[in-house]
mmCIF file of C-alpha atoms in Angstrom:
data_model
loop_
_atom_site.group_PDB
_atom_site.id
_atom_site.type_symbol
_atom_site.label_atom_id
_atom_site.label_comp_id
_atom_site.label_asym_id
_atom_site.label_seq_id
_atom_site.Cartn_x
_atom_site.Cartn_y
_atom_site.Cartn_z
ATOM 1 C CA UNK A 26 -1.158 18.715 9.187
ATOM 2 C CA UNK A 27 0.959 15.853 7.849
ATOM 3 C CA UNK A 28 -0.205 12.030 8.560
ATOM 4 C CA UNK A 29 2.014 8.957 7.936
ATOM 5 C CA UNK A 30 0.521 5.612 6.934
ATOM 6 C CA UNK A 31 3.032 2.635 7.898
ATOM 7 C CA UNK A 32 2.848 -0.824 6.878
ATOM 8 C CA UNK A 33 4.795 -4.073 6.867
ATOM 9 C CA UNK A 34 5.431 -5.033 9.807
ATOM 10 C CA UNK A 35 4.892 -8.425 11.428
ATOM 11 C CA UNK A 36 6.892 -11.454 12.710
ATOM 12 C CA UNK A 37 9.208 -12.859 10.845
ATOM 13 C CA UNK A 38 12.106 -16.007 11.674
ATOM 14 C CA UNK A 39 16.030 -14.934 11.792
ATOM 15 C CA UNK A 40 17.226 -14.761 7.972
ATOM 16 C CA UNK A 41 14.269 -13.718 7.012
ATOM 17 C CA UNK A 42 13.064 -10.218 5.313
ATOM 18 C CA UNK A 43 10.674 -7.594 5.701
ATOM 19 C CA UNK A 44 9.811 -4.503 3.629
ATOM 20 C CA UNK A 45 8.855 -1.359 5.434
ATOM 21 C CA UNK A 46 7.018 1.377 3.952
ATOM 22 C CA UNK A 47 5.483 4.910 5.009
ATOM 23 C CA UNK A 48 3.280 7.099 3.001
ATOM 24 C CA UNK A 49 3.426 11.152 3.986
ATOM 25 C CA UNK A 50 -0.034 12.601 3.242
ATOM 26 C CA UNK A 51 -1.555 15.977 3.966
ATOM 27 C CA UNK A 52 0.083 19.480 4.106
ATOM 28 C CA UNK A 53 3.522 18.024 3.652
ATOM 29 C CA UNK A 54 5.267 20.690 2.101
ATOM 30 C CA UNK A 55 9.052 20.412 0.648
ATOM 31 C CA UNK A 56 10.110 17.442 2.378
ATOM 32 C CA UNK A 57 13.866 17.068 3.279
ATOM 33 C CA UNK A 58 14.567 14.087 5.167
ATOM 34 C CA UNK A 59 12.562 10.771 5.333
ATOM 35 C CA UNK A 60 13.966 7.838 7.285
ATOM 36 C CA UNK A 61 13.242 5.057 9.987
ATOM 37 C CA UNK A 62 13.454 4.974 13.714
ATOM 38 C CA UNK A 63 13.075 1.973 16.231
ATOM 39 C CA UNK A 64 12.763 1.434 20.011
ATOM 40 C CA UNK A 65 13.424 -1.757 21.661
ATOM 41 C CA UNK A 66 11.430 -2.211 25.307
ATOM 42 C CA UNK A 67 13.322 -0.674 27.914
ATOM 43 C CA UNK A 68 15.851 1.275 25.085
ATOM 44 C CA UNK A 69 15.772 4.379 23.601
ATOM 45 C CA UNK A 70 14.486 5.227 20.208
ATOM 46 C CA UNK A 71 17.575 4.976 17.880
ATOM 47 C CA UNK A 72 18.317 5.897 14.118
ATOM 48 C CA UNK A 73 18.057 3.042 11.604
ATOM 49 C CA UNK A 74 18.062 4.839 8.377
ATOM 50 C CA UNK A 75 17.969 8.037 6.698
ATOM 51 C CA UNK A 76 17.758 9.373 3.060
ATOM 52 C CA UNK A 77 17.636 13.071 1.945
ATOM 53 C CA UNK A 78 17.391 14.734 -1.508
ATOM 54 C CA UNK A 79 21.093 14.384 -3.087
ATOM 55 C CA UNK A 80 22.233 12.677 -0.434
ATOM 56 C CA UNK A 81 23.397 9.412 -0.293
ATOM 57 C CA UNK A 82 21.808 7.515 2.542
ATOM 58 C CA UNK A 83 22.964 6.897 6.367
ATOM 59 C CA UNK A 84 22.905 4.067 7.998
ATOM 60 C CA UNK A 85 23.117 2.752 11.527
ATOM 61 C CA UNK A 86 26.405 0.548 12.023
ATOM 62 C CA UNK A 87 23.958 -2.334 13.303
ATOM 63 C CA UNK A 88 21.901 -2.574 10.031
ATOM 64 C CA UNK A 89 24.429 -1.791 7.323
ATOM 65 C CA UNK A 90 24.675 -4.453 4.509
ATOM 66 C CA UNK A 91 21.456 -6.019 6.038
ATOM 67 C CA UNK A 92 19.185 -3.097 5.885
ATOM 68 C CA UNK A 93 18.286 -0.776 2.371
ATOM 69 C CA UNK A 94 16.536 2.745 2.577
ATOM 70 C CA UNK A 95 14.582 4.012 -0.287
ATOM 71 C CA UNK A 96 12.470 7.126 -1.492
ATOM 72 C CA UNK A 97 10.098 7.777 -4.001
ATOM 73 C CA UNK A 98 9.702 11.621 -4.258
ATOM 74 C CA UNK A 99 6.586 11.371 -6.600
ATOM 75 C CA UNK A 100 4.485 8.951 -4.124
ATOM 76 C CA UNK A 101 5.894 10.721 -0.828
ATOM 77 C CA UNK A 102 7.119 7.201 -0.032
ATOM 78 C CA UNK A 103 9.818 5.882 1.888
ATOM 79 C CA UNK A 104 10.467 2.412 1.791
ATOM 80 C CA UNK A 105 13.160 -0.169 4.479
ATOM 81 C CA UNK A 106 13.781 -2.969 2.592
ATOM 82 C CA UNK A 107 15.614 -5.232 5.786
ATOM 83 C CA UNK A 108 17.303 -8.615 5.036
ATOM 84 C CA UNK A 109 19.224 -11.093 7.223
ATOM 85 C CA UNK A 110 17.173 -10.091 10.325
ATOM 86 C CA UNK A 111 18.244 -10.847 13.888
ATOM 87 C CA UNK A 112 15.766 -11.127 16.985
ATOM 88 C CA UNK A 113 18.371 -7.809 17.742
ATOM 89 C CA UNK A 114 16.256 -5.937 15.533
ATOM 90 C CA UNK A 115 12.804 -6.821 17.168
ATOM 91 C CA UNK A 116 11.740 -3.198 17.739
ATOM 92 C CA UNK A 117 8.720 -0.479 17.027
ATOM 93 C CA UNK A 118 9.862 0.893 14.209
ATOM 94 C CA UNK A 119 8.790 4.533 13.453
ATOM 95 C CA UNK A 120 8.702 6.482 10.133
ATOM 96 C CA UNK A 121 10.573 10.146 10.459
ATOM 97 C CA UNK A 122 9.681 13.027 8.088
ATOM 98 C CA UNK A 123 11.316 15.992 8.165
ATOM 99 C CA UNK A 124 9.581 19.073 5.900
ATOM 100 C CA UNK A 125 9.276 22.726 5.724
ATOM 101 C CA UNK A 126 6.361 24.861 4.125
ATOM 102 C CA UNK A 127 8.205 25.555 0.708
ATOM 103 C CA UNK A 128 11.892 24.756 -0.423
ATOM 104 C CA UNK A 129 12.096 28.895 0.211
ATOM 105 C CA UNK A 130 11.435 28.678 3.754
ATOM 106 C CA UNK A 131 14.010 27.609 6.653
ATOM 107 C CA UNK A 132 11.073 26.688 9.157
ATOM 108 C CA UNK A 133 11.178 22.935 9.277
ATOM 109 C CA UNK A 134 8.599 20.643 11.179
ATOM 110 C CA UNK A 135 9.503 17.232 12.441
ATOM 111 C CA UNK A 136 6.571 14.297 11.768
ATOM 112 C CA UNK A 137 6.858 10.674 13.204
ATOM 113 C CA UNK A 138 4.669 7.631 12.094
ATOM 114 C CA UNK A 139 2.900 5.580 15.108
ATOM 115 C CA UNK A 140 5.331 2.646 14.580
ATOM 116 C CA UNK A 141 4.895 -0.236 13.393
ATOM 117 C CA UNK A 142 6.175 -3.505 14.959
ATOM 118 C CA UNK A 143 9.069 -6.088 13.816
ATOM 119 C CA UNK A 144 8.990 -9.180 15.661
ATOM 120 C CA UNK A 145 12.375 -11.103 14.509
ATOM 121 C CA UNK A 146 11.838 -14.993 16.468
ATOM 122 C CA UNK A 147 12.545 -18.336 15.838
#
């Protein structure tokens, strides 16, 4: 069982910045993939940001150069730093963990945070 712990979300003006962060906990395994999600009201959930091991990040066309991805392997920690934010970006935005039992296996599991929300208003 793997549990994600969210935080830092809230409202915040247009311009203005947020930091996003999600904690894995539990059996998490070798994790491969961590990254961000978000779904608007009436939309879709759609990618935002990804980061694997050796990888250099990927990023959604909407958010790139506004919107930074980071990882901290030791502290099973992924991080969305997001700058210059537009009421566009108002969404629940979910954490994403991808994992598998041991770096020897090929069985991954896919693990999603509860969301947390982004409010972008004037």
């Amino acid at each position: 069982q793997v549990q994600l712990a969210e935080s830092g979300g809230g409202l915040v003006q247009p311009g203005g910045s947020l930091r996003l962060s999600c904690a894995a906990s539990g059996s998490t395994g070798s994790i491969d993939v961590m990254g961000w999600y978000r779904q608007a009201p009436g939309k879709a959930r759609e990618l935002v940001a990804t980061i694997s091991t050796g990888i250099s990040p990927n990023y959604a066309d909407p958010v790139k150069g506004r919107f930074a991805i980071s990882r901290d392997n030791a502290k099973k920690t992924v991080y969305l730093q997001m700058s210059s934010l537009k009421p566009e970006d108002t969404a629940l935005y979910y954490c994403y963990v991808k994992s598998r039992a041991s770096s020897s296996t090929w069985h991954f599991r896919d693990y999603w945070g509860q969301g947390t929300q982004v409010t972008v208003s004037s």
